[in-house]
Coordinates of C-alpha atoms and ligand atoms in Angstrom, one line a residue:
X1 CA 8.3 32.8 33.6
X2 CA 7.3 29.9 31.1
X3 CA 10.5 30.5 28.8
X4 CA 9.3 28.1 26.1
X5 CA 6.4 29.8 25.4
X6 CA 8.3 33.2 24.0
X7 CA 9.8 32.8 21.1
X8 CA 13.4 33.6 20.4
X9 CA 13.6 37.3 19.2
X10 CA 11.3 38.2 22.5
X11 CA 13.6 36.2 24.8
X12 CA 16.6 38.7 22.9
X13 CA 14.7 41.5 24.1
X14 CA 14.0 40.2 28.0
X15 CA 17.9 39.8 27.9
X16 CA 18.6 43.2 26.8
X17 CA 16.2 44.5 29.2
X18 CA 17.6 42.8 31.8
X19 CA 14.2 41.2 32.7
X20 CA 16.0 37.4 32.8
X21 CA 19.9 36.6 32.6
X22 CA 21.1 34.4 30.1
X23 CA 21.4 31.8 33.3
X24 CA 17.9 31.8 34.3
X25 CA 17.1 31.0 30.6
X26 CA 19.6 28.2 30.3
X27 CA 18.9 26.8 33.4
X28 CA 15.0 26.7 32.4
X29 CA 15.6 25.3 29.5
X30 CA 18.1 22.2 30.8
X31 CA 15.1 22.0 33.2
X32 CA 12.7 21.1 30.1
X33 CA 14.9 19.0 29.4
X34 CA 14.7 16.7 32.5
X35 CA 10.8 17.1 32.4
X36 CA 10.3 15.8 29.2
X37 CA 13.1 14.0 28.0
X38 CA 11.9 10.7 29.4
X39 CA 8.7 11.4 26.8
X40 CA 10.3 12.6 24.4
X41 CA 14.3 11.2 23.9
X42 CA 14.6 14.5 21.6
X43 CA 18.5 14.5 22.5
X44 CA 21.4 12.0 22.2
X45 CA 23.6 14.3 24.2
X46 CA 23.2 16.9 26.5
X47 CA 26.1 19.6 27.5
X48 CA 24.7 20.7 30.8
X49 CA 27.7 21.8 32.9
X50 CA 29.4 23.5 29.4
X51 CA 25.9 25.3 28.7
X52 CA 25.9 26.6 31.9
X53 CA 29.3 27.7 32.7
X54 CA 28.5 29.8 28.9
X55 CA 25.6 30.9 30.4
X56 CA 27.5 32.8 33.3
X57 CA 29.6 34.3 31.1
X58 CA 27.6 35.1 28.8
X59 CA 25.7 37.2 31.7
X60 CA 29.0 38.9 33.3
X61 CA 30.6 39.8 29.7
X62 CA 26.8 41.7 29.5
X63 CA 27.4 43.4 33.0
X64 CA 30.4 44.8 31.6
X65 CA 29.3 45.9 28.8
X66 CA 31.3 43.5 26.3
X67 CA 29.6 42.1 23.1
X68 CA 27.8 38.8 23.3
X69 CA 26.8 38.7 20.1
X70 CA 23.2 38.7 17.8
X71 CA 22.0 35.6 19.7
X72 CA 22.6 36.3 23.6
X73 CA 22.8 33.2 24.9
X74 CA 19.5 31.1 23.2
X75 CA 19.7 27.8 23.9
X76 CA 20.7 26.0 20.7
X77 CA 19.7 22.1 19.9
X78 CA 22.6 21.0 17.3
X79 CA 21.2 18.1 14.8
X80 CA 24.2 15.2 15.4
X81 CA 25.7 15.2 12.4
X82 CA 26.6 19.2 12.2
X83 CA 30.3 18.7 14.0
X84 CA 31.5 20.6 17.2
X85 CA 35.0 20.3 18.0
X86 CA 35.9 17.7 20.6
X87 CA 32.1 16.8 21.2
X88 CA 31.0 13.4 20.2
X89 CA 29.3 13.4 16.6
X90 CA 27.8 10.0 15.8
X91 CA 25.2 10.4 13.1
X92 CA 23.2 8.4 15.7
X93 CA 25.2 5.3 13.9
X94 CA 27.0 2.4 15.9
X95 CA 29.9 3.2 13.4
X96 CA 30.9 6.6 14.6
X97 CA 30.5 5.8 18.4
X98 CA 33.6 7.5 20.0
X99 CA 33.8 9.8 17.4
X100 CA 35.0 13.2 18.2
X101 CA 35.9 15.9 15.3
X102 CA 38.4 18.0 15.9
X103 CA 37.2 21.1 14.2
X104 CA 33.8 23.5 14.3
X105 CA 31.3 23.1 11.6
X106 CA 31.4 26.3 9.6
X107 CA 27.4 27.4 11.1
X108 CA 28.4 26.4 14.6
X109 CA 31.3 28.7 14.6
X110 CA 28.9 31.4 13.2
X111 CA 25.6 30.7 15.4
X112 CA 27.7 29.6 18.5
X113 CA 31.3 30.9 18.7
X114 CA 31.0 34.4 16.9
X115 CA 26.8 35.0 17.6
X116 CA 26.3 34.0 21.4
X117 CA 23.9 30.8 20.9
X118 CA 24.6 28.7 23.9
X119 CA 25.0 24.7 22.5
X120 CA 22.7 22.5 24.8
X121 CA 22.9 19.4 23.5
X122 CA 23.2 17.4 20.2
X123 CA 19.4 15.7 18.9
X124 CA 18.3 12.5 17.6
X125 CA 18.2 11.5 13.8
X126 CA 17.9 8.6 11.6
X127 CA 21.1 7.1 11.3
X128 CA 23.4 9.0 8.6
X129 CA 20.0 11.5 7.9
X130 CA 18.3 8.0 6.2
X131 CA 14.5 8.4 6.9
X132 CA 11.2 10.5 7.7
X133 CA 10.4 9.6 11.2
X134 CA 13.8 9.0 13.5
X135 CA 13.2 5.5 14.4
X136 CA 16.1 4.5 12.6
X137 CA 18.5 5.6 15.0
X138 CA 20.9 3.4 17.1
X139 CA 19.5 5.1 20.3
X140 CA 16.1 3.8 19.7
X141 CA 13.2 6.3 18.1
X142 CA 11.8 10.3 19.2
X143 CA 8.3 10.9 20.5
X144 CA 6.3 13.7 18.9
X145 CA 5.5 15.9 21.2
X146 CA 1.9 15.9 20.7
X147 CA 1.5 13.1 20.6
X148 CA 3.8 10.6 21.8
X149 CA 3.1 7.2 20.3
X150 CA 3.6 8.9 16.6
X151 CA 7.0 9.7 15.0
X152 CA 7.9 13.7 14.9
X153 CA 9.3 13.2 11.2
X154 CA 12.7 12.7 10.2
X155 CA 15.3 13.1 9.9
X156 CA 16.0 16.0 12.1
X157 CA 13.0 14.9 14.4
X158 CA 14.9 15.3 17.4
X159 CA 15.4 19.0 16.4
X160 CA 11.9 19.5 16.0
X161 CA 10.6 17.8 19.0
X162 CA 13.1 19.8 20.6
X163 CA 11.5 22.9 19.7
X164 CA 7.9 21.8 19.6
X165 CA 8.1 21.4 23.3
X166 CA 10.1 24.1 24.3
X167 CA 13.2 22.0 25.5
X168 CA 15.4 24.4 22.8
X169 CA 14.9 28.0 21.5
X170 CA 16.9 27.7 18.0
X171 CA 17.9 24.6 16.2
X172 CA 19.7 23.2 13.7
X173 CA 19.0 20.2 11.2
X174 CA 19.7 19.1 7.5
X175 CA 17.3 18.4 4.6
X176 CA 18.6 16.5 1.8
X177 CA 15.1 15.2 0.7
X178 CA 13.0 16.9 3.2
X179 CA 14.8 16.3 6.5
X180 CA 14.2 19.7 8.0
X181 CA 10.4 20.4 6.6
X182 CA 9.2 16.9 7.7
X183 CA 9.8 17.3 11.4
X184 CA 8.3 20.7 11.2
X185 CA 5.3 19.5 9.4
X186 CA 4.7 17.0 12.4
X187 CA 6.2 19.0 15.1
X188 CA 4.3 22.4 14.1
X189 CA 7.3 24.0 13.7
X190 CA 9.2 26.5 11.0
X191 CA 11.9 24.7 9.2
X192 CA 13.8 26.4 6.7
X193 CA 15.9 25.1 3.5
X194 CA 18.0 27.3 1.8
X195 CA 19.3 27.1 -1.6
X196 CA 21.7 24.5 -2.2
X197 CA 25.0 26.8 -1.5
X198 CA 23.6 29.6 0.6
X199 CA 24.8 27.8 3.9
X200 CA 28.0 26.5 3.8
X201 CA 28.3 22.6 4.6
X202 CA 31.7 22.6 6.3
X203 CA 31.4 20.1 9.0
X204 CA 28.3 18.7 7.5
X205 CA 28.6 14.7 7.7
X206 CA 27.5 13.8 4.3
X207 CA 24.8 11.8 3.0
X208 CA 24.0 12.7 -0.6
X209 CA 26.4 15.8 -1.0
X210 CA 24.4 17.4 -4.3
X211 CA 21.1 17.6 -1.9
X212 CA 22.5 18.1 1.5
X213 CA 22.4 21.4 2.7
X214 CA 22.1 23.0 6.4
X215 CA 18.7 25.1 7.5
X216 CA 16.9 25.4 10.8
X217 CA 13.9 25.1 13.0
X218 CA 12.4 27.6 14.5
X219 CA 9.2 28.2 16.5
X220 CA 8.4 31.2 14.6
X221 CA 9.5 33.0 11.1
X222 CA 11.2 35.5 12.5
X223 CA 13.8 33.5 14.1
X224 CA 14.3 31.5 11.0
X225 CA 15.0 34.4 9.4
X226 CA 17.5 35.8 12.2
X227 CA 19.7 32.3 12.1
X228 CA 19.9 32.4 8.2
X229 CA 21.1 35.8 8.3
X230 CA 23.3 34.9 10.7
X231 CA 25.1 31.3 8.9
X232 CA 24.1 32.4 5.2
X233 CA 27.3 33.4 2.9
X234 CA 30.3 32.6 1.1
X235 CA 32.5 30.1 3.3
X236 CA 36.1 29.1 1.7
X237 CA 35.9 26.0 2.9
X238 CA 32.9 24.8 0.9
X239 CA 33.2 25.3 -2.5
X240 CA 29.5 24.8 -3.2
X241 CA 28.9 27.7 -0.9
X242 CA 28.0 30.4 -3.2
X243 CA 29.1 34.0 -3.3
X244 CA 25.9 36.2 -3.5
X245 CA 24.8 38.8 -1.1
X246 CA 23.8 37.8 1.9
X247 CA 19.9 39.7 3.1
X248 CA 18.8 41.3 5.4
X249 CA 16.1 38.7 6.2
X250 CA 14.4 40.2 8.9
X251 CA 14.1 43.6 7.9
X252 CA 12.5 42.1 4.9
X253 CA 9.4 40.1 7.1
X254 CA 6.9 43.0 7.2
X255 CA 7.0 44.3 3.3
X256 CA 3.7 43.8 1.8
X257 CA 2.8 40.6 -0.3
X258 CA 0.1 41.9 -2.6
X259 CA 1.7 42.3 -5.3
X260 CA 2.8 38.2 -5.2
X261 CA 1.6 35.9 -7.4
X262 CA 1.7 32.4 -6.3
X263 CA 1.6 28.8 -7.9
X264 CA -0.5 26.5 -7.3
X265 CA 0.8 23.2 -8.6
X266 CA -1.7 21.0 -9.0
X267 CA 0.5 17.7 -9.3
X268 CA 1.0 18.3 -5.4
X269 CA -2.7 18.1 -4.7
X270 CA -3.3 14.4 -6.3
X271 CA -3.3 10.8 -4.9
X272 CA -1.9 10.3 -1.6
X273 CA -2.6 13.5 0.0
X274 CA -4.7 13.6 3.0
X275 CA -8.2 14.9 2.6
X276 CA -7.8 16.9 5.8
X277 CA -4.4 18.1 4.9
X278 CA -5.3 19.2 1.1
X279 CA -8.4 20.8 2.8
X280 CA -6.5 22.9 5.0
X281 CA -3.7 23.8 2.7
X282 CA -6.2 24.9 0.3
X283 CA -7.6 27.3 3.1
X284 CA -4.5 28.4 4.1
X285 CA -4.0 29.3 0.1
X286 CA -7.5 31.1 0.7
X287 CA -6.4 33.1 3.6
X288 CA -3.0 34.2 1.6
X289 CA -5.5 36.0 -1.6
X290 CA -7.4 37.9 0.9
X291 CA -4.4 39.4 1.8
X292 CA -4.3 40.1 -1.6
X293 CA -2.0 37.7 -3.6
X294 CA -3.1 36.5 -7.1
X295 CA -3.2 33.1 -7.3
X296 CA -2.3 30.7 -10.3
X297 CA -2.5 27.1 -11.4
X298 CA 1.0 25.8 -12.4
X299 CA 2.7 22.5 -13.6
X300 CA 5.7 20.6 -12.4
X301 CA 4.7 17.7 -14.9
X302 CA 7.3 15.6 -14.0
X303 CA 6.6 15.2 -9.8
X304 CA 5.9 11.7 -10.8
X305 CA 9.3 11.0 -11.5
X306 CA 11.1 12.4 -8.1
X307 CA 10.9 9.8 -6.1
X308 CA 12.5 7.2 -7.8
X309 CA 14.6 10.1 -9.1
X310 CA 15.7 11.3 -5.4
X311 CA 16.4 7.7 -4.3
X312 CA 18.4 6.8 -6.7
X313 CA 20.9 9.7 -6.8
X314 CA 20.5 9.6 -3.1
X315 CA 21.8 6.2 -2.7
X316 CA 24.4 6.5 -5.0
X317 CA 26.2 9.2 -3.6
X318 CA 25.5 7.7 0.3
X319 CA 26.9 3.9 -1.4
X320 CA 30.2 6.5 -1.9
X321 CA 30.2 8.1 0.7
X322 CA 30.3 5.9 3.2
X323 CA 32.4 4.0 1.8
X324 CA 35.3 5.8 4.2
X325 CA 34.0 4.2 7.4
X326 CA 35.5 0.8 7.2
X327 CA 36.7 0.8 10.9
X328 CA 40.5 1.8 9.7
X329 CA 39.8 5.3 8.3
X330 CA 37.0 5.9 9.8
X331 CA 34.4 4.3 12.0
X332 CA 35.0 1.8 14.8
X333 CA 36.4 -1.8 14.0
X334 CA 34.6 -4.8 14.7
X335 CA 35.8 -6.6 17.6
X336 CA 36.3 -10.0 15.5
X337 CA 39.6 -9.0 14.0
X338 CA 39.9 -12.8 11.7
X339 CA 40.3 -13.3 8.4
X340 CA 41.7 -10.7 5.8
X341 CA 41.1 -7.0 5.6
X342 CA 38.0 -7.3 3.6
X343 CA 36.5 -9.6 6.0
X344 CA 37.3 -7.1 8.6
X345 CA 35.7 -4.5 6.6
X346 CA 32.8 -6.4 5.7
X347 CA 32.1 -7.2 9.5
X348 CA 32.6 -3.9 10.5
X349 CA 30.0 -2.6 7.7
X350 CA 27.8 -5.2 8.7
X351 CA 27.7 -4.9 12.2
X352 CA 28.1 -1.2 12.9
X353 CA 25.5 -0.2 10.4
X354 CA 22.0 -0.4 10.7
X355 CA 19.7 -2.2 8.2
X356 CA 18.2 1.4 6.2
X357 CA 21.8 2.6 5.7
X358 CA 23.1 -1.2 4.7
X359 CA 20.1 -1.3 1.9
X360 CA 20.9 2.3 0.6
X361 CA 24.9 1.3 0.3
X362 CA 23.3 -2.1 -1.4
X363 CA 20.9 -0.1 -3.4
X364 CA 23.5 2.8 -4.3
X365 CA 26.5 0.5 -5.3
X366 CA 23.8 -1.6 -7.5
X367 CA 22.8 1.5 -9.9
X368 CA 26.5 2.8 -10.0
X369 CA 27.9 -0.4 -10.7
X370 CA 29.0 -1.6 -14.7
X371 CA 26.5 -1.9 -17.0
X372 CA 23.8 -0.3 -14.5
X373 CA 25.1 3.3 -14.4
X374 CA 24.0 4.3 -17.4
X375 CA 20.4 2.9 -16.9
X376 CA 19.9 4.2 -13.6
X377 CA 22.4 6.7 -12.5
X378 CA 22.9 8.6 -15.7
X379 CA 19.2 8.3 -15.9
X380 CA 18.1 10.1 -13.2
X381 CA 20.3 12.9 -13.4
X382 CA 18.5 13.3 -16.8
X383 CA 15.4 13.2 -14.8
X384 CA 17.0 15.5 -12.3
X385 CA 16.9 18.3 -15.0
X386 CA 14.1 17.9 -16.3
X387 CA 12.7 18.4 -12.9
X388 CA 14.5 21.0 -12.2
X389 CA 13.5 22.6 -16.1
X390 CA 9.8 22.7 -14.6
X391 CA 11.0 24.6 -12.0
X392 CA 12.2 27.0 -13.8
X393 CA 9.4 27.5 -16.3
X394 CA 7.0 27.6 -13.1
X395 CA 8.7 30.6 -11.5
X396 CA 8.9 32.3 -15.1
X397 CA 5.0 32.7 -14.1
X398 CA 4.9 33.1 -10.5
X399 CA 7.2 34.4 -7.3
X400 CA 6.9 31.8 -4.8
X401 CA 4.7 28.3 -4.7
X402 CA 2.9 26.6 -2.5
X403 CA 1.6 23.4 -1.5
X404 CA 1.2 20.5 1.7
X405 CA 4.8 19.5 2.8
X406 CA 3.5 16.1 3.8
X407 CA 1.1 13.9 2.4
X408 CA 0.0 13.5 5.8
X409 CA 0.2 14.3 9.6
X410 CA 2.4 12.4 11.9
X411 CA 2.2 8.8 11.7
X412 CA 2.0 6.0 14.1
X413 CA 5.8 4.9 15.9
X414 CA 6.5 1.2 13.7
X415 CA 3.6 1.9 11.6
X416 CA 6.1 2.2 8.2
X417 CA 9.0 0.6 9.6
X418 CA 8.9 -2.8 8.2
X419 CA 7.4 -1.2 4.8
X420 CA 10.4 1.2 3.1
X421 CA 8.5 2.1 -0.1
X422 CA 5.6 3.6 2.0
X423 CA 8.3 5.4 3.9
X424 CA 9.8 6.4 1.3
X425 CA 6.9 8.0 -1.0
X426 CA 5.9 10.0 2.2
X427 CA 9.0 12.3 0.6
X428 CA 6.9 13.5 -2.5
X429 CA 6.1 16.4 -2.0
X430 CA 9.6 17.5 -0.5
X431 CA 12.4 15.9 -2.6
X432 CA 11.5 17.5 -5.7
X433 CA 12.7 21.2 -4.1
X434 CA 16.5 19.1 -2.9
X435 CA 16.4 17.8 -6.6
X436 CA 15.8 21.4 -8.0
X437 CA 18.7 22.9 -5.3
X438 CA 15.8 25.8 -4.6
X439 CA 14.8 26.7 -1.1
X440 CA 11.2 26.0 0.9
X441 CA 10.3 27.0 4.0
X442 CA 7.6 24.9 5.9
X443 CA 5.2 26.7 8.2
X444 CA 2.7 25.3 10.4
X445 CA -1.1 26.3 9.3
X446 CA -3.6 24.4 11.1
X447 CA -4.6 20.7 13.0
X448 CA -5.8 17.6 11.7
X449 CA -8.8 16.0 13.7
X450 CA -6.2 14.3 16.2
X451 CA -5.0 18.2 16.8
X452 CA -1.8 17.1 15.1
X453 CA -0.6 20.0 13.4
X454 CA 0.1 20.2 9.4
X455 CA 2.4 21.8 7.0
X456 CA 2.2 24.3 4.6
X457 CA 5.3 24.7 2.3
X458 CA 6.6 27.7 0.7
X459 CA 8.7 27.0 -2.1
X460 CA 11.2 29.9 -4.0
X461 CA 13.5 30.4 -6.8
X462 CA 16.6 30.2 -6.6
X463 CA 18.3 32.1 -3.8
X464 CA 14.5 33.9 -3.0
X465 CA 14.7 33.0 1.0
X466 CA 13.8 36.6 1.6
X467 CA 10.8 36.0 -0.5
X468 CA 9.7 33.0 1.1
X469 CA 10.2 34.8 4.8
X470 CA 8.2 37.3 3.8
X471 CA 5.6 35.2 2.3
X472 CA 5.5 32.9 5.7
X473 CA 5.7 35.4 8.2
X474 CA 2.9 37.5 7.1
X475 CA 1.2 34.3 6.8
X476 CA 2.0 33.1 10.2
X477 CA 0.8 36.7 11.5
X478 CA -2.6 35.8 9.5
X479 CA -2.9 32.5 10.8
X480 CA -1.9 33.4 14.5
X481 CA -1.0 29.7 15.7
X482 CA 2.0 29.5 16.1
X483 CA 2.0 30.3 19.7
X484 CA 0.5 27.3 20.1
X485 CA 2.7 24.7 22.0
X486 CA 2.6 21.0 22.2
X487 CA -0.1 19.6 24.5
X488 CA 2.4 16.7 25.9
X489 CA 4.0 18.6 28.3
X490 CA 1.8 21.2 30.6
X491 CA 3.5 23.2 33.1
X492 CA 6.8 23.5 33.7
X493 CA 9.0 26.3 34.1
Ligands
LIG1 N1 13.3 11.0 4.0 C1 14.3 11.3 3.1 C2 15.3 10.1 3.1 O1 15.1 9.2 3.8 C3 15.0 12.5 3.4 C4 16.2 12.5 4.3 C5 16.9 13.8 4.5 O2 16.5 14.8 4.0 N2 18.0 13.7 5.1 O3 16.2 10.0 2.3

């Protein structure tokens, strides 16, 4: 049976049926694994012998009749910065090599310890979640699965190459300015981010702590839905996680959208966006009023202003918070113990961290610094509300909006790399939604002419992830393409 190409609620169902064991599909997927890997380099670490030995469990607690939990055994690619106890967590940085926590991120003790998803391995990411295409990793760059000499997005483009070629069922990322929806934009996957404190970031490594936040990818709506459900909720131990009631996602998939009405921002059409891309996005917008939405033109006059607005608050916080690895607190020390404790520090700094996450710390410290705060930090947290104030008057008039998640399909491996600001204005269309705290969801909704798939985002109001869900997977059901896998790899098990 080709595993990969079911996606994870139907795999449930084979389980319960007794059709496959929870072996077979582990062992199928670790097999994926070794096909592809060498193409691909989706994973930094894999937990083979620990995933299996679950996996037999897993099938003899289900012999006798004991719960397995919601997730019965899915194989589960973990983003590596989301922390499992006593498994190396690196951030894909030379600082944290060695690094073990010694506790369970709050969603891994949901999705894993009480729900029966089976950990196979941790995936690549840009170092510390800096960057939209994973080649600024200390292990060396991810291949997009179809097509390998582009980038599959970043930051969590190991988690989406992952899923695009069937190596995991479920996975997890983080999207902070757009880290989960631009891998599934290139990767033709579902990525999912929730509100700013619906998913609790306990074990989260930071990067920008007032955009972080947790979400997944998925090769299908459903299953996004089914994981939320499953890590969405109060948490004690995050006290941005926010006490509202939890949905029932996927009950909510199938209600009819009619009655919707949906914004159209035309900022997110302009300068910058692919022809091919807007094209297609526009049809997709076509196909959504014959199912009988309304449609409306909205404003979110100040888009203009996000990027510089993100990457400034973005590097501020990241200049803070990483200030802790200095090779005594945390972090590894530099082997060149002379000179005083700053020297030390400095070397460490300088050594273990690669040159995106040194210019954010430069850049961050710069507009927090005397005499700059006020002109560039203070600012754009001014900005920040204002953004987040268009928003707000936007969904006054509409449920749910939509728009392109990226400018473009996948780019080129080294084709931005030496040019930041290029990299960086890719995020557009993205970071406003981290800057706002509201969720998106990006779905796949067609190819460009190099049959390299292209997003379509969803964006809601405030704590409207059922909304979106709905919205996406009776879209996805319209569009019927998300069965379609990633040309790279044929065959297989
Ligand atoms: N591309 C963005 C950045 O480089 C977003 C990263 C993220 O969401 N973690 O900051």
């Amino acid at each position: 049976m080709k595993f990969y190409e079911y996606m994870g609620y139907e795999l449930i169902e084979k389980i319960k049926n007794k059709e496959i064991s929870i072996q077979e599909l582990i062992e199928a997927s670790l097999r994926r694994i070794e096909e592809s890997e060498h193409l691909l380099h989706s994973f930094v670490n894999i937990s083979k012998e620990k995933a299996l030995k679950k996996a037999k469990l897993k099938d003899k607690d289900l012999k006798n009749g004991k719960a397995i939990g919601k997730l019965y055994g899915l194989p589960l690619a973990n983003k590596d910065l989301i922390c499992i106890e006593n498994y190396p967590t690196t951030c894909c940085s030379q600082i944290l090599q060695g690094y073990r926590s010694p506790y369970n991120a709050y969603v891994i003790e949901r999705l894993v310890e009480e729900e029966g998803a089976i950990h196979i391995g941790n995936t690549n990411m840009d170092e510390f979640a800096m960057g939209s295409s994973t080649e600024n990793s200390c292990y060396g760059p991810t291949y997009n699965p179809w097509d390998i000499s582009r980038v599959p997005g970043g930051s969590s483009g190991g988690s989406g190459a992952s899923i695009a070629s069937g190596q995991a069922i479920l996975a997890l990322g983080s999207d902070t300015g757009g880290s989960i929806r631009c891998p599934a934009s290139f990767c033709g996957n579902v990525g999912l981010k929730p509100t700013y404190g619906r998913v609790s970031r306990y074990g989260l490594i930071a990067f920008a702590n007032s955009l972080d936040q947790i979400g997944t990818i998925t090769k299908c709506v459903y299953d996004s839905a089914l994981m939320l459900e499953i890590i969405a909720g109060k948490d004690p131990l995050d006290s941005t996680s926010v006490d509202i009631k939890v949905d029932n996602y996927t009950a909510e998939l199938n209600k009819r959208i009619d009655e919707k009405i949906i914004g159209i921002p035309k900022e997110f059409f302009g300068e910058g966006v692919d022809r091919e891309v807007e094209n297609t996005v526009k049809k997709t917008i076509s196909k959504l009023e014959s199912i009988g939405t309304k449609t409306i033109e909205i404003s979110i006059p100040h888009l203009e202003y996000t990027v510089a607005t993100y990457y400034l608050l973005c590097m501020s916080e990241a200049s803070s918070n990483l200030a802790r690895y200095d090779g005594l607190r945390y972090g590894n020390i530099s082997e060149n113990l002379s000179g005083d404790v700053y020297d030390v520090f400095s070397r460490t700094r300088g050594e273990r961290f690669g040159p995106e996450v040194r210019r954010r710390i430069f850049l961050g410290t710069y507009a927090l610094s005397a005499g700059y705060y006020d002109m560039f930090y203070i600012k754009a947290l001014k900005v920040r509300s204002l953004i987040k104030n268009d928003f707000t008057r936007a969904f006054k008039k509409c449920d749910a909006i939509v728009c392109p998640t990226m400018p473009s399909t996948a780019f080129k491996v080294g084709e931005f790399i030496e040019d930041p600001l290029q990299m960086y204005i890719a995020d557009i269309l993205t970071c406003p939604v981290n800057l706002a705290g509201i969720p998106a969801l990006s779905i796949p909704c067609g190819f460009d002419k190099n049959n390299l798939p292209i997003g379509f985002q969803i964006i809601g109001d405030y704590f409207d992830e059922k909304g979106i869900l709905n919205i996406g997977y009776q879209l996805e059901q319209e569009l019927n393409i998300y069965r379609k896998s990633a040309p790279v790899i044929k065959g297989g098990n």
